Amino acid sequence: MAAGNRTWERPTVFPRRGVKWAVYAGIVGFFVWSGFGVGADPGRIAQGLGSAASLVGDFLPPTATPRQAQRILDKMLESVAMAMVSTLTGIVLSVPIAFMAAENLSPKPLYAINRGFISISRAFNAIIVGIIAVKAIGFGPLAGILTITFKTVGFFSKLLAEDIEDIDMGSVDAVRAVGASPLQTLLYGVVPQIIPRFAGLSVYRWDINIRTSTIIGIVGAGGIGSVLLTAFNRYDYQYVTAILLAIIAVVLVAEGVSAVVRRRYN
Amino acid sequence: MATEQRSWERFDRRRRISRFALLLIAGVTVIASWRFMDTGIVRPETIPREVGDLLTRMYPPDVAYTTQIVQPLIETIQIAALGTLGALVLAIPVALLAAENTTPNAATFWLGKFIVTTSRSVNTIIWALFFVVLFGSGPLAGAVAIVFRSVGFLGKLLGEEIEEIDFGQVEAVRASGASQAQVLLYGILPQVKPAVVGLSIYRWDINIRDSTVLGFVGAGGIGVELFRAVNAFAWQSVAMVLIVILGVVVVTESLSAYTRGLVR
């Protein structure tokens, strides 16, 4: 009896070797085609990066006259205020939607409608929502609040609904078994199980909302973004750098606060 | 003999007070924020009417417009793909710098952290503004903006993966006399390969969403068409573009979820 020649091959996700190479070839081909489509020839990239080197000088040092500094401060406060208000409105609207979008609590048609709404909210970038909000209700922070609220609802109710789907239905049944009404079941069976996640998610979304509110002004929806776009259009690059530094600082502070709070709750 | 009265409370006094104080601060902040913004012209109660009005103007979507948006849509997908590829190429060295166990020294570690943080704090649209200045308007600026935004994300998450690898394997490869490059190739890379694939696909998914708005600042893709239609008040065309974007994003998301399921 001949001893079988045993070879070892690394496990792979592809059922057959031919398929694997075909997939790889397809991906490479797609990237090459994309390169042509985007017009990414090395010469042009090198030229752009070359001019970047000289342009960096135009951006440095960051400068802002006292009036400009005051404007940065005002608009930055507006951004933060937009984020605060819309985090609250977004979360308040998310709670019922999350309950209706949880498979274990909600009837099928309601589930489908709410999941659909969540998908729509998540699919569109804040800038797109912002531009439509601005056209609908005019320039200013209210359009920003509307935009961020809409984006918050999609994000927040999706994650909250997933948490609700993961709860222990045993304790819900126990509450129901002692004769609680549907509302009481929700209040004493479901809510206590999701409160810690709820707090963590709120702070996380607040952090994201601060980031969004700093750029949404680019389409006229209030906040520091409008100042940034104007400065860019006026080729006032040193002022642009000052604004960017302010944005980065605020984003980092928000991220730090959010990380600290979430560590306490998780 | 009287039985002892025992009561149960969820929080002790100090925690109750601190919880109340936190809620109060949050409440005051929100109200102060609302007052600060002083949104004068439009009253909030008119919002439902305005939005409803907009929706009626969008219906029915202009189906004939679809032929015009196929090319920009393809461009969007190309920008996202190239941006992700470029970011991956740049993110691997950045991740090696930003991971505590592979970075050569403290200075390179902080360099890695600096790159990751800066890239992540600046939004794609701001990167795009910047690169439109450098490359002129067009999809190339968009693709480079996507690269610079994604490097931070991929570098951070890949760095965290690298910090969690089994260093015994790395030392085994090194002990057999491997060069630096070989240690990287046979000691580290195989351990993080599933994460590399999974994270790239995840980021590609995000990049598709991000690249739909690049056109607003002149960086190519379907955003150009959307912006044009919005400015022309061609709401039915806007509706069509939105539907197409929704379709692409939903397909991308399912594809991404499916593929990540395969490599996990």
PDB file of N, CA and C in Angstrom, chain B residues 1-75:
ATOM      1  N   MET B   1     -42.488  40.998  68.318  1.00  0.00           N
ATOM      2  CA  MET B   1     -41.249  41.588  67.816  1.00  0.00           C
ATOM      3  C   MET B   1     -41.439  42.138  66.407  1.00  0.00           C
ATOM      4  N   ALA B   2     -41.131  43.377  66.271  1.00  0.00           N
ATOM      5  CA  ALA B   2     -41.352  44.006  64.962  1.00  0.00           C
ATOM      6  C   ALA B   2     -40.295  43.557  63.964  1.00  0.00           C
ATOM      7  N   THR B   3     -40.737  43.262  62.773  1.00  0.00           N
ATOM      8  CA  THR B   3     -39.750  42.873  61.755  1.00  0.00           C
ATOM      9  C   THR B   3     -39.065  44.129  61.204  1.00  0.00           C
ATOM     10  N   GLU B   4     -37.836  43.920  60.836  1.00  0.00           N
ATOM     11  CA  GLU B   4     -37.039  45.031  60.324  1.00  0.00           C
ATOM     12  C   GLU B   4     -37.569  45.460  58.954  1.00  0.00           C
ATOM     13  N   GLN B   5     -37.765  46.752  58.780  1.00  0.00           N
ATOM     14  CA  GLN B   5     -38.225  47.254  57.481  1.00  0.00           C
ATOM     15  C   GLN B   5     -37.017  47.453  56.566  1.00  0.00           C
ATOM     16  N   ARG B   6     -36.947  46.664  55.512  1.00  0.00           N
ATOM     17  CA  ARG B   6     -35.821  46.877  54.593  1.00  0.00           C
ATOM     18  C   ARG B   6     -36.334  47.378  53.260  1.00  0.00           C
ATOM     19  N   SER B   7     -35.643  48.341  52.720  1.00  0.00           N
ATOM     20  CA  SER B   7     -36.062  48.802  51.401  1.00  0.00           C
ATOM     21  C   SER B   7     -34.860  48.730  50.471  1.00  0.00           C
ATOM     22  N   TRP B   8     -35.176  48.557  49.202  1.00  0.00           N
ATOM     23  CA  TRP B   8     -34.097  48.434  48.226  1.00  0.00           C
ATOM     24  C   TRP B   8     -34.106  49.670  47.343  1.00  0.00           C
ATOM     25  N   GLU B   9     -32.937  50.238  47.143  1.00  0.00           N
ATOM     26  CA  GLU B   9     -32.847  51.364  46.222  1.00  0.00           C
ATOM     27  C   GLU B   9     -31.770  51.084  45.197  1.00  0.00           C
ATOM     28  N   ARG B  10     -32.033  51.530  43.981  1.00  0.00           N
ATOM     29  CA  ARG B  10     -31.121  51.193  42.899  1.00  0.00           C
ATOM     30  C   ARG B  10     -29.808  51.965  43.021  1.00  0.00           C
ATOM     31  N   PHE B  11     -29.896  53.228  43.363  1.00  0.00           N
ATOM     32  CA  PHE B  11     -28.695  54.053  43.457  1.00  0.00           C
ATOM     33  C   PHE B  11     -28.596  54.644  44.845  1.00  0.00           C
ATOM     34  N   ASP B  12     -27.361  54.823  45.338  1.00  0.00           N
ATOM     35  CA  ASP B  12     -27.242  55.524  46.613  1.00  0.00           C
ATOM     36  C   ASP B  12     -27.387  57.024  46.369  1.00  0.00           C
ATOM     37  N   ARG B  13     -27.418  57.760  47.491  1.00  0.00           N
ATOM     38  CA  ARG B  13     -27.727  59.183  47.430  1.00  0.00           C
ATOM     39  C   ARG B  13     -26.783  59.953  46.513  1.00  0.00           C
ATOM     40  N   ARG B  14     -25.476  59.689  46.658  1.00  0.00           N
ATOM     41  CA  ARG B  14     -24.521  60.460  45.886  1.00  0.00           C
ATOM     42  C   ARG B  14     -24.712  60.240  44.381  1.00  0.00           C
ATOM     43  N   ARG B  15     -24.913  59.001  43.985  1.00  0.00           N
ATOM     44  CA  ARG B  15     -25.076  58.730  42.559  1.00  0.00           C
ATOM     45  C   ARG B  15     -26.368  59.333  42.032  1.00  0.00           C
ATOM     46  N   ARG B  16     -27.413  59.342  42.900  1.00  0.00           N
ATOM     47  CA  ARG B  16     -28.676  59.951  42.450  1.00  0.00           C
ATOM     48  C   ARG B  16     -28.468  61.427  42.158  1.00  0.00           C
ATOM     49  N   ILE B  17     -27.747  62.096  43.100  1.00  0.00           N
ATOM     50  CA  ILE B  17     -27.529  63.536  42.909  1.00  0.00           C
ATOM     51  C   ILE B  17     -26.683  63.786  41.662  1.00  0.00           C
ATOM     52  N   SER B  18     -25.636  62.992  41.451  1.00  0.00           N
ATOM     53  CA  SER B  18     -24.773  63.243  40.293  1.00  0.00           C
ATOM     54  C   SER B  18     -25.515  62.965  38.997  1.00  0.00           C
ATOM     55  N   ARG B  19     -26.372  61.945  39.005  1.00  0.00           N
ATOM     56  CA  ARG B  19     -27.156  61.673  37.793  1.00  0.00           C
ATOM     57  C   ARG B  19     -28.099  62.831  37.490  1.00  0.00           C
ATOM     58  N   PHE B  20     -28.721  63.351  38.555  1.00  0.00           N
ATOM     59  CA  PHE B  20     -29.638  64.467  38.372  1.00  0.00           C
ATOM     60  C   PHE B  20     -28.897  65.689  37.844  1.00  0.00           C
ATOM     61  N   ALA B  21     -27.706  65.943  38.432  1.00  0.00           N
ATOM     62  CA  ALA B  21     -26.924  67.114  38.009  1.00  0.00           C
ATOM     63  C   ALA B  21     -26.542  66.998  36.537  1.00  0.00           C
ATOM     64  N   LEU B  22     -26.119  65.805  36.127  1.00  0.00           N
ATOM     65  CA  LEU B  22     -25.728  65.616  34.726  1.00  0.00           C
ATOM     66  C   LEU B  22     -26.900  65.884  33.784  1.00  0.00           C
ATOM     67  N   LEU B  23     -28.069  65.353  34.158  1.00  0.00           N
ATOM     68  CA  LEU B  23     -29.254  65.567  33.322  1.00  0.00           C
ATOM     69  C   LEU B  23     -29.583  67.051  33.235  1.00  0.00           C
ATOM     70  N   LEU B  24     -29.454  67.736  34.388  1.00  0.00           N
ATOM     71  CA  LEU B  24     -29.756  69.157  34.431  1.00  0.00           C
ATOM     72  C   LEU B  24     -28.817  69.921  33.504  1.00  0.00           C
ATOM     73  N   ILE B  25     -27.519  69.600  33.596  1.00  0.00           N
ATOM     74  CA  ILE B  25     -26.539  70.274  32.736  1.00  0.00           C
ATOM     75  C   ILE B  25     -26.887  70.045  31.268  1.00  0.00           C
ATOM     76  N   ALA B  26     -27.199  68.798  30.941  1.00  0.00           N
ATOM     77  CA  ALA B  26     -27.525  68.479  29.552  1.00  0.00           C
ATOM     78  C   ALA B  26     -28.741  69.284  29.105  1.00  0.00           C
ATOM     79  N   GLY B  27     -29.773  69.344  29.958  1.00  0.00           N
ATOM     80  CA  GLY B  27     -30.988  70.072  29.619  1.00  0.00           C
ATOM     81  C   GLY B  27     -30.710  71.546  29.396  1.00  0.00           C
ATOM     82  N   VAL B  28     -29.965  72.144  30.344  1.00  0.00           N
ATOM     83  CA  VAL B  28     -29.651  73.567  30.221  1.00  0.00           C
ATOM     84  C   VAL B  28     -28.864  73.836  28.944  1.00  0.00           C
ATOM     85  N   THR B  29     -27.895  72.939  28.643  1.00  0.00           N
ATOM     86  CA  THR B  29     -27.078  73.132  27.439  1.00  0.00           C
ATOM     87  C   THR B  29     -27.948  73.147  26.193  1.00  0.00           C
ATOM     88  N   VAL B  30     -28.883  72.198  26.125  1.00  0.00           N
ATOM     89  CA  VAL B  30     -29.717  72.120  24.924  1.00  0.00           C
ATOM     90  C   VAL B  30     -30.575  73.366  24.787  1.00  0.00           C
ATOM     91  N   ILE B  31     -31.172  73.812  25.903  1.00  0.00           N
ATOM     92  CA  ILE B  31     -32.034  74.998  25.820  1.00  0.00           C
ATOM     93  C   ILE B  31     -31.202  76.224  25.466  1.00  0.00           C
ATOM     94  N   ALA B  32     -30.037  76.357  26.107  1.00  0.00           N
ATOM     95  CA  ALA B  32     -29.163  77.494  25.812  1.00  0.00           C
ATOM     96  C   ALA B  32     -28.758  77.470  24.344  1.00  0.00           C
ATOM     97  N   SER B  33     -28.483  76.266  23.815  1.00  0.00           N
ATOM     98  CA  SER B  33     -28.087  76.148  22.415  1.00  0.00           C
ATOM     99  C   SER B  33     -29.195  76.636  21.499  1.00  0.00           C
ATOM    100  N   TRP B  34     -30.403  76.236  21.822  1.00  0.00           N
ATOM    101  CA  TRP B  34     -31.532  76.626  20.979  1.00  0.00           C
ATOM    102  C   TRP B  34     -31.695  78.138  20.982  1.00  0.00           C
ATOM    103  N   ARG B  35     -31.591  78.740  22.193  1.00  0.00           N
ATOM    104  CA  ARG B  35     -31.707  80.195  22.301  1.00  0.00           C
ATOM    105  C   ARG B  35     -30.574  80.882  21.551  1.00  0.00           C
ATOM    106  N   PHE B  36     -29.361  80.309  21.665  1.00  0.00           N
ATOM    107  CA  PHE B  36     -28.190  80.918  21.055  1.00  0.00           C
ATOM    108  C   PHE B  36     -28.354  81.038  19.541  1.00  0.00           C
ATOM    109  N   MET B  37     -28.929  80.002  18.936  1.00  0.00           N
ATOM    110  CA  MET B  37     -28.991  79.998  17.479  1.00  0.00           C
ATOM    111  C   MET B  37     -29.966  81.005  16.944  1.00  0.00           C
ATOM    112  N   ASP B  38     -30.991  81.345  17.749  1.00  0.00           N
ATOM    113  CA  ASP B  38     -31.873  82.432  17.393  1.00  0.00           C
ATOM    114  C   ASP B  38     -32.406  82.262  15.972  1.00  0.00           C
ATOM    115  N   THR B  39     -32.993  81.111  15.700  1.00  0.00           N
ATOM    116  CA  THR B  39     -33.481  80.835  14.343  1.00  0.00           C
ATOM    117  C   THR B  39     -34.749  81.643  14.118  1.00  0.00           C
ATOM    118  N   GLY B  40     -34.567  82.827  13.565  1.00  0.00           N
ATOM    119  CA  GLY B  40     -35.657  83.786  13.473  1.00  0.00           C
ATOM    120  C   GLY B  40     -36.671  83.541  12.373  1.00  0.00           C
ATOM    121  N   ILE B  41     -36.180  83.469  11.126  1.00  0.00           N
ATOM    122  CA  ILE B  41     -37.078  83.617   9.975  1.00  0.00           C
ATOM    123  C   ILE B  41     -38.129  82.509   9.904  1.00  0.00           C
ATOM    124  N   VAL B  42     -37.694  81.272  10.088  1.00  0.00           N
ATOM    125  CA  VAL B  42     -38.612  80.154   9.919  1.00  0.00           C
ATOM    126  C   VAL B  42     -39.029  79.641  11.291  1.00  0.00           C
ATOM    127  N   ARG B  43     -40.303  79.442  11.475  1.00  0.00           N
ATOM    128  CA  ARG B  43     -40.773  78.841  12.716  1.00  0.00           C
ATOM    129  C   ARG B  43     -40.752  77.324  12.558  1.00  0.00           C
ATOM    130  N   PRO B  44     -40.366  76.611  13.598  1.00  0.00           N
ATOM    131  CA  PRO B  44     -40.253  75.161  13.469  1.00  0.00           C
ATOM    132  C   PRO B  44     -41.553  74.487  13.043  1.00  0.00           C
ATOM    133  N   GLU B  45     -42.708  75.080  13.400  1.00  0.00           N
ATOM    134  CA  GLU B  45     -43.962  74.385  13.081  1.00  0.00           C
ATOM    135  C   GLU B  45     -44.262  74.383  11.583  1.00  0.00           C
ATOM    136  N   THR B  46     -43.530  75.219  10.801  1.00  0.00           N
ATOM    137  CA  THR B  46     -43.791  75.218   9.364  1.00  0.00           C
ATOM    138  C   THR B  46     -43.005  74.116   8.643  1.00  0.00           C
ATOM    139  N   ILE B  47     -42.088  73.464   9.369  1.00  0.00           N
ATOM    140  CA  ILE B  47     -41.216  72.489   8.710  1.00  0.00           C
ATOM    141  C   ILE B  47     -41.995  71.372   8.009  1.00  0.00           C
ATOM    142  N   PRO B  48     -42.941  70.732   8.705  1.00  0.00           N
ATOM    143  CA  PRO B  48     -43.645  69.628   8.018  1.00  0.00           C
ATOM    144  C   PRO B  48     -44.289  70.083   6.713  1.00  0.00           C
ATOM    145  N   ARG B  49     -44.856  71.312   6.707  1.00  0.00           N
ATOM    146  CA  ARG B  49     -45.500  71.790   5.486  1.00  0.00           C
ATOM    147  C   ARG B  49     -44.487  71.974   4.358  1.00  0.00           C
ATOM    148  N   GLU B  50     -43.351  72.624   4.703  1.00  0.00           N
ATOM    149  CA  GLU B  50     -42.318  72.868   3.692  1.00  0.00           C
ATOM    150  C   GLU B  50     -41.793  71.562   3.111  1.00  0.00           C
ATOM    151  N   VAL B  51     -41.509  70.605   3.998  1.00  0.00           N
ATOM    152  CA  VAL B  51     -40.956  69.342   3.530  1.00  0.00           C
ATOM    153  C   VAL B  51     -41.984  68.604   2.678  1.00  0.00           C
ATOM    154  N   GLY B  52     -43.228  68.648   3.105  1.00  0.00           N
ATOM    155  CA  GLY B  52     -44.288  67.995   2.340  1.00  0.00           C
ATOM    156  C   GLY B  52     -44.410  68.606   0.946  1.00  0.00           C
ATOM    157  N   ASP B  53     -44.310  69.942   0.898  1.00  0.00           N
ATOM    158  CA  ASP B  53     -44.366  70.660  -0.362  1.00  0.00           C
ATOM    159  C   ASP B  53     -43.257  70.201  -1.307  1.00  0.00           C
ATOM    160  N   LEU B  54     -42.044  70.070  -0.724  1.00  0.00           N
ATOM    161  CA  LEU B  54     -40.894  69.638  -1.519  1.00  0.00           C
ATOM    162  C   LEU B  54     -41.124  68.239  -2.089  1.00  0.00           C
ATOM    163  N   LEU B  55     -41.669  67.354  -1.229  1.00  0.00           N
ATOM    164  CA  LEU B  55     -41.881  65.970  -1.670  1.00  0.00           C
ATOM    165  C   LEU B  55     -42.889  65.916  -2.814  1.00  0.00           C
ATOM    166  N   THR B  56     -43.937  66.743  -2.774  1.00  0.00           N
ATOM    167  CA  THR B  56     -44.907  66.709  -3.869  1.00  0.00           C
ATOM    168  C   THR B  56     -44.273  67.215  -5.162  1.00  0.00           C
ATOM    169  N   ARG B  57     -43.348  68.172  -5.033  1.00  0.00           N
ATOM    170  CA  ARG B  57     -42.693  68.649  -6.249  1.00  0.00           C
ATOM    171  C   ARG B  57     -41.732  67.603  -6.824  1.00  0.00           C
ATOM    172  N   MET B  58     -41.275  66.701  -5.984  1.00  0.00           N
ATOM    173  CA  MET B  58     -40.336  65.681  -6.455  1.00  0.00           C
ATOM    174  C   MET B  58     -41.043  64.540  -7.179  1.00  0.00           C
ATOM    175  N   TYR B  59     -42.353  64.435  -6.972  1.00  0.00           N
ATOM    176  CA  TYR B  59     -43.063  63.299  -7.531  1.00  0.00           C
ATOM    177  C   TYR B  59     -43.742  63.694  -8.838  1.00  0.00           C
ATOM    178  N   PRO B  60     -43.725  62.905  -9.900  1.00  0.00           N
ATOM    179  CA  PRO B  60     -43.003  61.625 -10.013  1.00  0.00           C
ATOM    180  C   PRO B  60     -41.551  61.850 -10.436  1.00  0.00           C
ATOM    181  N   PRO B  61     -40.645  60.946 -10.065  1.00  0.00           N
ATOM    182  CA  PRO B  61     -39.243  61.082 -10.478  1.00  0.00           C
ATOM    183  C   PRO B  61     -39.109  61.054 -11.999  1.00  0.00           C
ATOM    184  N   ASP B  62     -38.155  61.816 -12.486  1.00  0.00           N
ATOM    185  CA  ASP B  62     -37.934  61.938 -13.922  1.00  0.00           C
ATOM    186  C   ASP B  62     -37.117  60.738 -14.416  1.00  0.00           C
ATOM    187  N   VAL B  63     -37.816  59.701 -14.906  1.00  0.00           N
ATOM    188  CA  VAL B  63     -37.135  58.454 -15.261  1.00  0.00           C
ATOM    189  C   VAL B  63     -36.208  58.651 -16.467  1.00  0.00           C
ATOM    190  N   ALA B  64     -36.584  59.542 -17.386  1.00  0.00           N
ATOM    191  CA  ALA B  64     -35.791  59.738 -18.594  1.00  0.00           C
ATOM    192  C   ALA B  64     -34.398  60.269 -18.271  1.00  0.00           C
ATOM    193  N   TYR B  65     -34.268  60.873 -17.076  1.00  0.00           N
ATOM    194  CA  TYR B  65     -33.012  61.476 -16.664  1.00  0.00           C
ATOM    195  C   TYR B  65     -31.938  60.423 -16.375  1.00  0.00           C
ATOM    196  N   THR B  66     -32.382  59.167 -16.175  1.00  0.00           N
ATOM    197  CA  THR B  66     -31.462  58.097 -15.792  1.00  0.00           C
ATOM    198  C   THR B  66     -30.272  57.984 -16.736  1.00  0.00           C
ATOM    199  N   THR B  67     -30.521  58.113 -18.051  1.00  0.00           N
ATOM    200  CA  THR B  67     -29.430  57.937 -19.014  1.00  0.00           C
ATOM    201  C   THR B  67     -28.313  58.947 -18.762  1.00  0.00           C
ATOM    202  N   GLN B  68     -28.673  60.120 -18.279  1.00  0.00           N
ATOM    203  CA  GLN B  68     -27.656  61.147 -18.048  1.00  0.00           C
ATOM    204  C   GLN B  68     -26.811  60.893 -16.821  1.00  0.00           C
ATOM    205  N   ILE B  69     -27.337  60.102 -15.877  1.00  0.00           N
ATOM    206  CA  ILE B  69     -26.575  59.955 -14.638  1.00  0.00           C
ATOM    207  C   ILE B  69     -25.795  58.649 -14.569  1.00  0.00           C
ATOM    208  N   VAL B  70     -25.868  57.821 -15.632  1.00  0.00           N
ATOM    209  CA  VAL B  70     -25.120  56.567 -15.585  1.00  0.00           C
ATOM    210  C   VAL B  70     -23.622  56.844 -15.528  1.00  0.00           C
ATOM    211  N   GLN B  71     -23.144  57.730 -16.406  1.00  0.00           N
ATOM    212  CA  GLN B  71     -21.709  58.008 -16.448  1.00  0.00           C
ATOM    213  C   GLN B  71     -21.187  58.592 -15.135  1.00  0.00           C
ATOM    214  N   PRO B  72     -21.826  59.645 -14.573  1.00  0.00           N
ATOM    215  CA  PRO B  72     -21.358  60.145 -13.276  1.00  0.00           C
ATOM    216  C   PRO B  72     -21.414  59.091 -12.169  1.00  0.00           C
ATOM    217  N   LEU B  73     -22.408  58.195 -12.273  1.00  0.00           N
ATOM    218  CA  LEU B  73     -22.519  57.158 -11.251  1.00  0.00           C
ATOM    219  C   LEU B  73     -21.318  56.217 -11.315  1.00  0.00           C
ATOM    220  N   ILE B  74     -20.960  55.825 -12.558  1.00  0.00           N
ATOM    221  CA  ILE B  74     -19.787  54.961 -12.726  1.00  0.00           C
ATOM    222  C   ILE B  74     -18.556  55.668 -12.173  1.00  0.00           C
ATOM    223  N   GLU B  75     -18.476  56.979 -12.447  1.00  0.00           N
ATOM    224  CA  GLU B  75     -17.342  57.744 -11.967  1.00  0.00           C
ATOM    225  C   GLU B  75     -17.267  57.711 -10.436  1.00  0.00           C
TER     226      GLU B  75
END
